[in-house]
Coordinates of C-alpha atoms and ligand atoms in Angstrom, one line a residue:
M1 CA -63.3 38.7 9.0
K2 CA -60.8 37.7 6.4
K3 CA -59.3 40.6 4.4
S4 CA -58.6 40.0 0.7
P5 CA -54.9 40.2 -0.1
L6 CA -55.7 43.2 -2.3
Q7 CA -57.4 45.0 0.5
F8 CA -54.5 44.1 2.8
L9 CA -51.9 45.5 0.5
R10 CA -53.9 48.6 -0.2
E11 CA -54.2 49.3 3.5
H12 CA -50.5 48.8 3.9
T13 CA -49.3 51.6 1.6
A14 CA -45.9 51.6 3.1
M15 CA -45.3 48.1 1.8
A16 CA -46.8 49.0 -1.6
S17 CA -44.7 52.1 -1.8
V18 CA -41.6 50.0 -1.0
L19 CA -42.5 47.7 -3.9
G20 CA -43.3 50.6 -6.0
E21 CA -39.8 52.0 -5.4
F22 CA -38.2 48.8 -6.6
A23 CA -40.5 48.2 -9.7
P24 CA -42.3 51.4 -10.5
D25 CA -43.5 50.0 -13.9
L26 CA -45.2 47.1 -12.1
F27 CA -46.6 48.7 -9.0
G28 CA -46.8 52.3 -9.7
G29 CA -48.6 52.2 -13.1
T30 CA -52.2 51.5 -13.8
A31 CA -51.9 49.5 -17.1
N32 CA -54.0 46.4 -17.4
V33 CA -52.3 43.1 -17.9
N34 CA -54.0 40.3 -19.7
S35 CA -57.6 39.9 -18.5
G36 CA -57.7 43.5 -17.4
A37 CA -55.8 42.9 -14.2
T38 CA -53.3 45.6 -13.1
P39 CA -49.7 44.6 -12.2
Y40 CA -50.7 45.4 -8.6
Q41 CA -53.6 42.8 -8.7
L42 CA -51.4 40.4 -10.6
F43 CA -48.8 40.7 -7.8
V44 CA -51.4 40.0 -5.2
E45 CA -52.8 37.0 -6.9
T46 CA -49.3 35.7 -7.4
V47 CA -48.5 35.9 -3.8
E48 CA -51.8 34.3 -3.0
Q49 CA -51.1 31.3 -5.2
V50 CA -47.4 30.8 -5.1
P51 CA -46.5 27.3 -3.8
I52 CA -44.5 28.6 -0.8
A53 CA -45.9 29.6 2.6
I54 CA -45.9 33.3 2.8
S55 CA -46.7 35.3 5.9
I56 CA -46.4 39.1 6.6
T57 CA -46.1 40.4 10.1
D58 CA -45.7 43.6 12.0
K59 CA -42.4 44.4 13.7
K60 CA -43.3 42.1 16.7
A61 CA -44.0 39.1 14.4
K62 CA -47.9 39.5 14.7
I63 CA -49.2 38.0 11.7
L64 CA -51.1 40.3 9.3
Y65 CA -51.3 38.2 6.2
V66 CA -50.9 34.5 5.2
N67 CA -51.3 33.0 1.7
E68 CA -53.0 29.7 0.8
E69 CA -49.9 27.6 0.8
F70 CA -49.3 28.8 4.4
S71 CA -52.6 27.3 5.4
K72 CA -51.8 24.1 3.7
I73 CA -48.5 23.7 5.4
T74 CA -49.4 24.8 8.8
G75 CA -53.0 23.7 8.9
Y76 CA -54.1 27.2 10.1
Q77 CA -56.6 29.1 8.1
S78 CA -56.0 32.9 8.1
E79 CA -59.0 33.4 10.5
D80 CA -57.3 31.0 13.0
I81 CA -54.0 32.9 12.9
L82 CA -54.3 36.4 11.8
G83 CA -53.3 38.7 14.8
K84 CA -51.4 35.9 16.5
N85 CA -47.6 35.7 16.8
E86 CA -45.5 33.6 14.5
S87 CA -44.3 31.8 17.7
M88 CA -47.6 29.9 17.5
L89 CA -45.9 27.8 15.0
S90 CA -42.9 27.1 17.2
D91 CA -42.6 23.6 18.5
K92 CA -40.4 25.0 21.4
H93 CA -37.7 22.4 20.3
T94 CA -35.8 25.0 18.3
P95 CA -32.8 26.2 20.5
R96 CA -33.1 29.8 21.8
S97 CA -29.9 30.7 20.2
V98 CA -31.5 30.2 16.8
Y99 CA -34.2 32.7 17.6
Y100 CA -31.7 35.1 19.0
D101 CA -29.7 34.9 15.7
L102 CA -33.0 35.2 13.7
W103 CA -34.1 38.4 15.4
H104 CA -30.6 39.8 15.6
T105 CA -30.3 39.4 11.8
I106 CA -33.7 40.7 10.7
R107 CA -33.5 43.7 13.2
S108 CA -30.2 44.6 11.5
K109 CA -32.3 44.8 8.2
K110 CA -30.7 41.7 6.9
V111 CA -32.3 38.5 5.4
W112 CA -32.3 35.5 7.7
H113 CA -32.4 32.0 6.3
G114 CA -32.4 28.8 8.4
S115 CA -34.3 25.7 9.5
L116 CA -36.8 25.5 12.5
C117 CA -38.9 22.8 14.0
N118 CA -42.5 23.9 13.5
R119 CA -45.7 22.4 14.7
H120 CA -48.7 21.8 12.4
K121 CA -52.1 22.6 13.8
S122 CA -52.8 19.0 14.3
G123 CA -49.8 18.9 16.6
Q124 CA -47.5 17.1 14.0
R125 CA -44.0 18.4 13.9
Y126 CA -42.4 19.5 10.6
I127 CA -39.1 21.0 9.5
A128 CA -39.4 24.5 8.1
D129 CA -36.9 25.9 5.7
L130 CA -37.6 29.6 6.5
T131 CA -36.4 32.9 5.0
I132 CA -37.4 36.2 6.7
A133 CA -36.9 39.5 5.0
P134 CA -37.5 42.9 6.7
M135 CA -39.6 45.4 4.7
L136 CA -38.5 49.1 5.0
N137 CA -40.7 52.2 4.8
E138 CA -39.8 55.5 3.0
Q139 CA -37.6 56.5 6.0
G140 CA -35.7 53.2 5.7
E141 CA -37.1 51.8 9.0
I142 CA -38.5 48.4 9.3
S143 CA -42.2 48.4 8.9
H144 CA -43.0 44.7 8.5
Y145 CA -41.4 41.3 8.0
I146 CA -42.2 38.8 5.2
G147 CA -41.6 35.2 6.0
M148 CA -41.4 32.4 3.4
H149 CA -41.2 28.7 4.3
R150 CA -41.3 25.2 2.9
D151 CA -41.9 21.9 4.6
I152 CA -38.6 20.1 4.2
T153 CA -39.4 17.3 6.5
L154 CA -38.9 14.6 3.8
V155 CA -35.8 16.2 2.2
N156 CA -34.4 16.4 5.8
E157 CA -35.2 12.8 6.4
A158 CA -33.5 11.8 3.2
D159 CA -30.5 14.0 4.0
K160 CA -30.3 12.4 7.5
R161 CA -30.6 8.9 6.0
V162 CA -27.7 9.6 3.6
I163 CA -25.6 10.9 6.5
N164 CA -26.5 7.9 8.6
Q165 CA -25.6 5.6 5.9
K166 CA -22.2 7.3 5.4
L167 CA -21.6 7.1 9.2
L168 CA -22.6 3.4 9.1
I169 CA -20.3 2.7 6.2
E170 CA -17.5 4.6 7.8
S171 CA -17.9 2.8 11.2
V172 CA -18.0 -0.6 9.3
I173 CA -14.8 0.2 7.2
N174 CA -13.1 1.7 10.3
S175 CA -13.7 -1.5 12.3
S176 CA -12.1 -3.5 9.5
P177 CA -8.6 -4.8 10.3
I178 CA -7.7 -4.1 6.7
A179 CA -6.6 -0.8 5.3
M180 CA -9.3 0.4 2.8
V181 CA -9.4 3.4 0.5
V182 CA -11.7 4.6 -2.2
I183 CA -9.9 6.4 -5.2
D184 CA -11.5 8.3 -8.0
D185 CA -10.4 8.2 -11.6
Q186 CA -7.8 10.9 -10.9
N187 CA -6.2 8.7 -8.2
K188 CA -7.6 11.1 -5.6
V189 CA -8.5 9.6 -2.2
I190 CA -12.2 9.9 -1.6
L191 CA -12.7 7.8 1.4
D192 CA -10.3 5.8 3.7
N193 CA -10.4 4.1 7.2
H194 CA -8.2 4.3 10.3
N195 CA -6.0 1.4 9.2
Y196 CA -5.3 3.2 6.0
K197 CA -4.5 6.4 7.7
A198 CA -2.0 4.4 10.0
L199 CA -0.2 3.3 6.9
V200 CA 0.5 7.0 5.9
S201 CA 2.8 7.3 8.9
D202 CA 3.9 3.7 9.2
L203 CA 5.2 3.3 5.6
D204 CA 6.7 6.7 5.0
K205 CA 5.9 6.4 1.2
G206 CA 3.8 9.5 0.8
E207 CA 0.2 8.6 -0.1
P208 CA 0.1 4.8 0.4
A209 CA -2.7 4.4 -2.3
A210 CA -0.5 6.1 -4.9
Y211 CA 2.5 4.0 -3.9
F212 CA 0.6 0.7 -4.2
L213 CA -1.1 1.8 -7.4
N214 CA 2.3 2.4 -8.9
L215 CA 3.4 -1.2 -7.9
L216 CA 0.2 -2.6 -9.2
H217 CA 0.5 -0.9 -12.5
E218 CA 4.1 -2.1 -12.8
E219 CA 3.2 -5.6 -12.0
M220 CA 0.0 -5.9 -14.0
G221 CA 0.8 -3.8 -17.1
D222 CA -1.9 -4.0 -19.7
E223 CA -3.9 -6.5 -17.6
W224 CA -4.7 -3.5 -15.3
V225 CA -6.5 -1.6 -18.2
K226 CA -8.4 -4.8 -19.2
L227 CA -9.6 -5.4 -15.7
Q228 CA -10.5 -1.8 -15.2
N229 CA -12.6 -1.6 -18.4
N230 CA -14.4 -4.8 -17.5
E231 CA -14.7 -3.8 -13.8
Q232 CA -13.4 -7.3 -13.0
G233 CA -11.3 -6.5 -10.0
F234 CA -8.2 -8.3 -8.7
N235 CA -6.8 -9.8 -5.5
N236 CA -3.9 -11.4 -3.8
R237 CA -1.3 -9.1 -5.4
E238 CA 1.6 -9.2 -2.8
F239 CA 4.3 -6.6 -2.4
K240 CA 7.3 -6.3 -0.2
V241 CA 7.9 -2.9 1.3
E242 CA 11.4 -2.2 2.6
G243 CA 11.3 -0.9 6.2
K244 CA 12.4 2.6 7.0
A245 CA 15.4 3.4 9.3
G246 CA 16.7 -0.1 9.6
R247 CA 13.2 -1.6 10.3
R248 CA 12.4 -5.0 8.8
A249 CA 10.6 -5.2 5.5
R250 CA 6.8 -5.7 5.5
W251 CA 4.6 -7.5 3.2
F252 CA 1.2 -6.4 1.9
S253 CA -1.5 -8.1 -0.1
C254 CA -3.6 -5.8 -2.3
A255 CA -7.2 -6.4 -3.8
G256 CA -9.3 -4.0 -5.7
N257 CA -12.7 -3.6 -7.2
W258 CA -14.0 -0.9 -9.6
F259 CA -17.5 0.5 -9.4
K260 CA -19.3 3.3 -11.0
E261 CA -21.5 6.1 -9.5
N262 CA -23.7 8.7 -11.2
E263 CA -22.1 12.1 -11.5
V264 CA -23.8 14.7 -9.3
H265 CA -22.7 18.1 -10.7
A266 CA -25.1 20.2 -12.9
D267 CA -23.3 19.4 -16.2
A268 CA -24.2 15.8 -15.9
F269 CA -27.8 16.4 -15.0
F270 CA -29.3 15.3 -18.3
D271 CA -26.4 13.2 -19.4
N272 CA -26.6 10.4 -16.8
A273 CA -22.8 10.6 -16.7
E274 CA -20.9 8.1 -14.5
K275 CA -17.6 8.2 -12.7
Q276 CA -15.5 5.2 -12.0
Y277 CA -14.0 4.5 -8.6
L278 CA -11.6 1.9 -7.2
I279 CA -12.0 0.4 -3.8
L280 CA -8.5 -0.8 -2.8
T281 CA -7.8 -3.0 0.2
I282 CA -4.4 -3.4 1.5
T283 CA -3.8 -6.3 4.0
D284 CA -0.6 -6.5 6.1
I285 CA 0.6 -10.1 5.7
T286 CA 4.0 -9.6 7.1
R287 CA 3.3 -12.1 9.9
Q288 CA 2.1 -14.9 7.5
R289 CA 5.1 -14.1 5.2
R290 CA 7.6 -14.3 8.0
Q291 CA 6.1 -17.6 9.2
L292 CA 6.5 -18.9 5.6
E293 CA 10.0 -17.5 5.4
E294 CA 10.9 -19.1 8.6
L295 CA 9.5 -22.4 7.4
H296 CA 11.4 -22.0 4.2
I297 CA 14.7 -21.3 6.0
Q298 CA 14.1 -24.4 8.3
T299 CA 13.7 -26.5 5.1
L300 CA 16.8 -24.9 3.6
K301 CA 18.8 -25.5 6.7
T302 CA 17.8 -29.2 6.8
I303 CA 18.8 -29.5 3.1
M304 CA 22.0 -27.5 3.7
S305 CA 23.0 -29.5 6.8
E306 CA 22.6 -32.7 4.7
D307 CA 24.8 -31.1 2.0
E308 CA 27.3 -30.0 4.7
R309 CA 27.4 -33.5 6.1
V310 CA 28.1 -34.9 2.5
R311 CA 30.6 -32.1 2.0
S312 CA 32.5 -32.8 5.2
I313 CA 32.7 -36.7 4.5
R314 CA 33.9 -35.9 1.0
E315 CA 36.4 -33.4 2.4
T316 CA 37.6 -36.0 5.0
L317 CA 37.9 -38.8 2.5
L318 CA 39.6 -36.7 -0.1
G319 CA 41.9 -35.4 2.6
A320 CA 42.8 -39.0 3.6
I321 CA 43.5 -40.0 0.1
H322 CA 45.6 -37.0 -0.4
Q323 CA 47.6 -37.8 2.7
I324 CA 47.9 -41.6 1.7
H325 CA 49.2 -40.6 -1.7
M326 CA 52.4 -39.0 -0.2
P327 CA 53.8 -42.3 1.5
M328 CA 52.4 -44.3 -1.4
N329 CA 54.5 -42.3 -3.9
Q330 CA 57.5 -42.8 -1.6
I331 CA 56.9 -46.5 -1.4
R332 CA 56.5 -46.6 -5.3
A333 CA 59.9 -44.7 -5.6
A334 CA 61.6 -47.3 -3.2
E335 CA 60.1 -50.2 -5.2
Q336 CA 61.5 -48.7 -8.4
I337 CA 64.9 -48.3 -6.8
L338 CA 64.9 -51.9 -5.6
K339 CA 63.7 -53.2 -8.9
H340 CA 66.5 -51.3 -10.6
K341 CA 69.1 -52.8 -8.3
N342 CA 67.8 -56.3 -9.0
D343 CA 69.3 -57.4 -5.8
E344 CA 68.4 -61.1 -4.6
Q345 CA 68.8 -60.1 -1.0
N346 CA 66.0 -57.4 -1.2
A347 CA 63.5 -59.6 -3.0
G348 CA 61.6 -60.2 0.3
L349 CA 61.5 -56.4 0.9
L350 CA 60.4 -55.8 -2.7
Q351 CA 57.6 -58.2 -2.2
I352 CA 56.5 -56.4 1.1
L353 CA 56.6 -53.1 -0.6
Q354 CA 54.4 -54.3 -3.5
Q355 CA 51.9 -55.8 -1.1
I356 CA 51.9 -52.5 0.8
Q357 CA 51.4 -50.6 -2.3
Q358 CA 48.6 -53.0 -3.5
S359 CA 46.7 -52.8 -0.2
G360 CA 47.3 -48.9 -0.2
E361 CA 45.7 -48.7 -3.7
E362 CA 42.9 -50.9 -2.6
A363 CA 42.4 -48.7 0.4
I364 CA 42.3 -45.6 -1.8
A365 CA 39.9 -47.3 -4.2
T366 CA 37.7 -48.2 -1.3
M367 CA 37.8 -44.7 0.0
Q368 CA 37.1 -43.3 -3.5
N369 CA 34.1 -45.5 -3.7
C370 CA 32.8 -44.2 -0.4
I371 CA 33.0 -40.5 -1.4
P372 CA 29.4 -39.5 -1.4
E373 CA 28.0 -37.4 -4.4
I374 CA 26.7 -33.9 -3.6
F375 CA 22.8 -34.2 -3.5
Q376 CA 21.8 -33.5 -7.2
T377 CA 18.6 -31.6 -8.0
A378 CA 17.2 -31.0 -11.4
E379 CA 18.5 -28.0 -13.3
I380 CA 15.7 -25.4 -13.6
P381 CA 15.6 -21.6 -14.3
V382 CA 16.9 -20.0 -11.1
N383 CA 16.8 -16.4 -10.0
L384 CA 20.1 -15.8 -8.3
N385 CA 18.6 -12.9 -6.3
Q386 CA 16.4 -15.5 -4.6
I387 CA 19.3 -17.8 -3.9
L388 CA 21.5 -15.0 -2.5
H389 CA 18.5 -13.8 -0.4
D390 CA 18.2 -17.4 1.1
V391 CA 21.8 -17.6 1.7
L392 CA 21.8 -14.3 3.6
L393 CA 18.9 -15.5 5.7
L394 CA 20.7 -18.7 6.5
S395 CA 23.8 -16.9 7.7
D396 CA 21.7 -14.2 9.4
Q397 CA 22.7 -15.3 12.9
R398 CA 26.4 -15.4 12.2
I399 CA 26.3 -12.0 10.4
W400 CA 24.4 -10.5 13.3
S401 CA 26.6 -12.1 16.1
N402 CA 29.8 -11.0 14.4
G403 CA 28.6 -7.5 14.0
V404 CA 29.0 -7.6 10.2
E405 CA 27.4 -4.9 8.1
V406 CA 25.8 -6.3 4.9
H407 CA 25.1 -4.3 1.9
W408 CA 22.7 -6.2 -0.4
Q409 CA 22.4 -4.7 -3.9
P410 CA 20.3 -7.0 -6.1
L411 CA 19.5 -5.9 -9.7
A412 CA 15.8 -5.6 -10.1
A413 CA 14.4 -8.0 -12.6
L414 CA 17.5 -10.1 -12.8
P415 CA 17.3 -12.7 -15.7
N416 CA 17.3 -16.3 -14.7
I417 CA 20.1 -18.8 -15.2
L418 CA 19.7 -22.5 -15.6
G419 CA 21.0 -24.5 -12.6
S420 CA 20.6 -26.5 -9.5
E421 CA 19.3 -24.5 -6.6
N422 CA 20.9 -26.6 -3.9
R423 CA 24.4 -26.5 -5.6
L424 CA 24.1 -22.7 -6.1
R425 CA 23.0 -22.2 -2.5
L426 CA 26.0 -24.3 -1.4
L427 CA 28.4 -22.2 -3.6
F428 CA 27.2 -18.9 -2.3
S429 CA 27.0 -20.1 1.2
Q430 CA 30.7 -21.1 1.0
L431 CA 31.7 -17.7 -0.4
L432 CA 29.6 -15.8 2.2
E433 CA 30.9 -17.9 5.1
N434 CA 34.5 -17.2 3.9
A435 CA 33.7 -13.5 3.7
I436 CA 32.2 -13.6 7.3
D437 CA 35.4 -15.4 8.5
A438 CA 37.5 -12.9 6.7
V439 CA 36.0 -9.8 8.4
S440 CA 35.5 -11.4 11.8
S441 CA 39.0 -11.4 13.0
P442 CA 39.5 -9.3 16.1
D443 CA 41.9 -6.8 14.4
T444 CA 39.5 -6.1 11.5
V445 CA 38.4 -2.5 11.9
E446 CA 35.5 -2.5 9.4
R447 CA 33.3 -5.4 9.2
R448 CA 31.5 -5.0 5.8
I449 CA 30.4 -7.4 3.2
K450 CA 28.8 -6.2 -0.1
I451 CA 26.8 -8.6 -2.2
G452 CA 25.3 -7.5 -5.6
T453 CA 23.9 -8.9 -8.8
A454 CA 24.1 -7.5 -12.4
A455 CA 23.5 -8.7 -15.9
D456 CA 24.6 -8.1 -19.4
A457 CA 23.6 -9.5 -22.8
D458 CA 25.1 -13.0 -22.1
L459 CA 25.9 -13.3 -18.4
V460 CA 24.4 -12.9 -15.0
H461 CA 27.1 -11.5 -12.6
V462 CA 27.4 -11.8 -8.9
Y463 CA 30.0 -10.1 -6.7
I464 CA 30.8 -10.8 -3.1
E465 CA 33.2 -8.4 -1.5
D466 CA 34.5 -8.1 2.0
S467 CA 36.6 -5.6 3.9
G468 CA 38.9 -8.4 5.3
P469 CA 42.6 -8.6 4.9
G470 CA 42.2 -9.9 1.3
I471 CA 44.2 -12.7 -0.5
P472 CA 47.8 -11.9 -1.5
E473 CA 48.3 -11.9 -5.3
E474 CA 50.7 -15.0 -5.2
K475 CA 48.1 -17.1 -3.4
R476 CA 45.0 -16.2 -5.5
S477 CA 45.4 -19.1 -7.9
K478 CA 46.2 -21.6 -5.2
V479 CA 43.1 -21.1 -3.2
F480 CA 41.2 -23.0 -5.8
E481 CA 43.5 -26.0 -5.4
P482 CA 42.5 -28.9 -3.1
F483 CA 43.6 -28.7 0.5
Y484 CA 45.2 -25.3 0.3
T485 CA 44.1 -22.9 3.0
T486 CA 45.3 -19.6 4.3
R487 CA 44.1 -20.6 7.7
P488 CA 45.9 -23.0 10.1
M489 CA 45.2 -26.6 9.1
G490 CA 43.6 -29.1 11.4
G491 CA 40.3 -27.2 12.0
Q492 CA 37.0 -28.1 10.5
K493 CA 37.9 -26.3 7.3
A494 CA 40.4 -28.4 5.3
G495 CA 40.7 -26.1 2.4
M496 CA 38.1 -27.7 0.1
G497 CA 35.5 -25.0 0.2
L498 CA 36.7 -23.1 -2.9
V499 CA 37.4 -26.3 -4.7
I500 CA 33.8 -27.3 -4.3
A501 CA 32.8 -23.7 -5.2
K502 CA 34.7 -23.9 -8.3
E503 CA 33.4 -27.4 -9.2
I504 CA 29.8 -26.1 -8.8
V505 CA 30.6 -23.0 -10.9
N506 CA 32.2 -25.2 -13.7
Q507 CA 29.0 -27.5 -13.6
H508 CA 27.0 -24.4 -14.5
Q509 CA 29.4 -23.4 -17.3
G510 CA 30.3 -20.2 -15.3
F511 CA 33.5 -18.6 -14.0
I512 CA 34.8 -17.5 -10.6
D513 CA 37.7 -15.0 -10.2
I514 CA 39.2 -13.0 -7.6
D515 CA 39.1 -9.3 -8.7
P516 CA 42.8 -8.3 -9.0
N517 CA 41.8 -4.5 -9.0
Y518 CA 40.0 -4.7 -5.6
D519 CA 42.4 -3.6 -2.9
Q520 CA 40.1 -3.0 0.1
G521 CA 39.8 -6.7 0.9
C522 CA 38.6 -9.5 -1.2
R523 CA 36.2 -9.5 -4.1
F524 CA 34.9 -12.6 -5.8
K525 CA 33.3 -12.2 -9.2
I526 CA 31.1 -15.0 -10.5
G527 CA 29.4 -15.2 -13.8
F528 CA 26.8 -17.6 -15.3
P529 CA 25.3 -17.8 -18.8
L530 CA 21.8 -16.4 -19.0
H531 CA 19.1 -19.1 -19.4
R532 CA 18.4 -19.1 -23.2
Q533 CA 14.5 -18.9 -22.9
T534 CA 14.8 -16.0 -20.6
L535 CA 17.1 -14.4 -23.2
G536 CA 14.5 -15.0 -25.8
R537 CA 11.7 -13.6 -23.6
L538 CA 13.8 -10.5 -22.9
A539 CA 14.5 -9.9 -26.6
Ligands
FAD601 P1 -40.4 34.3 22.0 O1 -40.6 34.9 23.4 O2 -41.3 34.8 21.0 O3 -38.9 34.8 21.5 C1 -37.7 34.1 21.8 C2 -36.5 35.0 21.5 O4 -36.7 35.6 20.3 C3 -36.5 36.1 22.5 O5 -35.8 35.9 23.7 C4 -35.8 37.1 21.7 O6 -34.4 36.9 21.6 C5 -36.2 37.0 20.3 N1 -37.4 37.8 19.9 C6 -38.7 37.5 19.8 N2 -39.4 38.5 19.5 C7 -38.6 39.6 19.2 C8 -38.7 40.9 18.8 N3 -39.9 41.4 18.4 N4 -37.6 41.6 18.7 C9 -36.3 41.1 19.0 N5 -36.2 39.9 19.4 C10 -37.3 39.1 19.5 N6 -40.7 31.0 14.7 C11 -41.0 29.8 14.5 O7 -40.8 29.0 15.4 N7 -41.5 29.3 13.4 C12 -41.8 30.1 12.3 O8 -42.2 29.6 11.3 C13 -41.5 31.5 12.4 N8 -41.8 32.3 11.5 C14 -41.6 33.7 11.6 C15 -41.9 34.5 10.5 C16 -41.5 35.9 10.7 C17 -41.9 36.9 9.5 C18 -41.0 36.4 11.9 C19 -40.8 37.9 12.1 C20 -40.8 35.5 13.0 C21 -41.0 34.2 12.8 N9 -40.7 33.3 13.9 C22 -40.9 31.8 13.7 C23 -40.1 33.7 15.1 C24 -41.2 33.9 16.2 O9 -41.8 35.2 16.0 C25 -40.7 33.6 17.6 O10 -39.7 34.5 17.9 C26 -40.2 32.2 17.8 O11 -41.2 31.3 17.4 C27 -39.9 31.9 19.3 O12 -41.1 32.0 20.0 P2 -41.1 31.8 21.5 O13 -42.5 31.9 22.0 O14 -40.5 30.5 21.9 O15 -40.2 32.9 22.1

């Protein structure tokens, strides 16, 4: 026979008295509330109708009372279950350790809260979010337990689905060969993948996302804000990252997309506030860049070897002309003497000398006609950092095999000059090769070459210094004269390198000097006028 809740509570005076202790006004008094119901009756009706499954048990979990919601959730009416143990609800899938913890907690007079797998009367499993509180009698001993539970099967499914989706997303982004990271509007990393984590240690630049964001901000300027506001995204932004501890530089390509998510915190509950995130992908394109660089170097080498061939023909012919000039001058002098003597006897000799001179001049003219022009290219805005970078790559093998330590100090954002890339490459190649020669003699202790660029309001400056023996003061002006060399003659170098270098500098309205104040070797200072349009843009 089902007992009414009121009957039940009246019978269990210990419980009523406990409640009375906590709220004497409600449970101790007799005043009627609303339709004449006492607070006591009101309480009982509330428990009966509250939309949460409530059961009251004795100390051994024998069920003494269940409310309507309990019957709805479990499928058991009170007559089916009163007097039975709560374990009737157990699906036997809940690990023993959970029950152990449950009982250990409630027997210590504490409230237990957790999730269990329960079985509905029909056999259907459901997840119960259960709270069990012990009820104490006047002596402070446990007299009963009150259990309250909700069916959270659907909530649990939704939670699990979210977790599964997160795991799926994580496994997809982790399997990507590209480094990926999600950043919030405070530039905080929210999500990343294995490849991104690898970058943290590989690059040694702190948080890689912060490092690349800085580079992107610098490069994109106002465009960044425009794209961010329109959520347009960007791609193929390439950056070179210098290698740490002597390792080679690496190249990365960045792409990004902004997206918005609804805020989840309570403040935004009625506001529908959104938060913006950036998904940034960072692709290592070092291999592709190196291949391109190698191709570029191969092309440069081909062009340079053609230039070199032309240069050596010019040098040989100019050398030959120079050599012929000396006997020709002597012949001219002899001719003048004979003419002066006006001696009939030497008329034949004079004629021969004049013939020799004529054929000599013809030979010189022929040779002069044969001197090939250095391959001309159009004058365009040129960045000397790029030219010097190419030249260093071209001489890489010689630098390395001679154990030369190169310090490359380019000025960031160097203004352009107007010039011919090929000629400028030839010029700096010549100066670099001279510097390598200078530091490569066996008795040179320190093999160091320093190359740098700078700029002022009118000029772009380049300096190339080496720790070789230097050029003595009295020879400094002569080294720019044809066929002057500080090296023994007869080798491949005939003393025309600096002549050609000066010629190229002059063609670019620049200057080339040997720094008189540099005493630790040799330092060439070269300057070129800034390209006017670049000047205008900078101003
Ligand atoms: P049982 O043999 O009943 O118990 C397993 C382990 O629980 C024991 O080894 C022991 O460590 C501990 N244990 C059991 N009874 C006691 C005790 N009287 N004193 C100390 N330790 C004990 N279980 C559910 O699965 N679903 C529920 O919805 C649920 N609601 C509950 C509501 C209340 C108010 C209470 C007091 C308990 C509730 N329980 C519930 C726990 C339930 O009583 C069983 O302990 C549990 O279902 C395990 O049952 P079992 O037959 O597998 O093992």
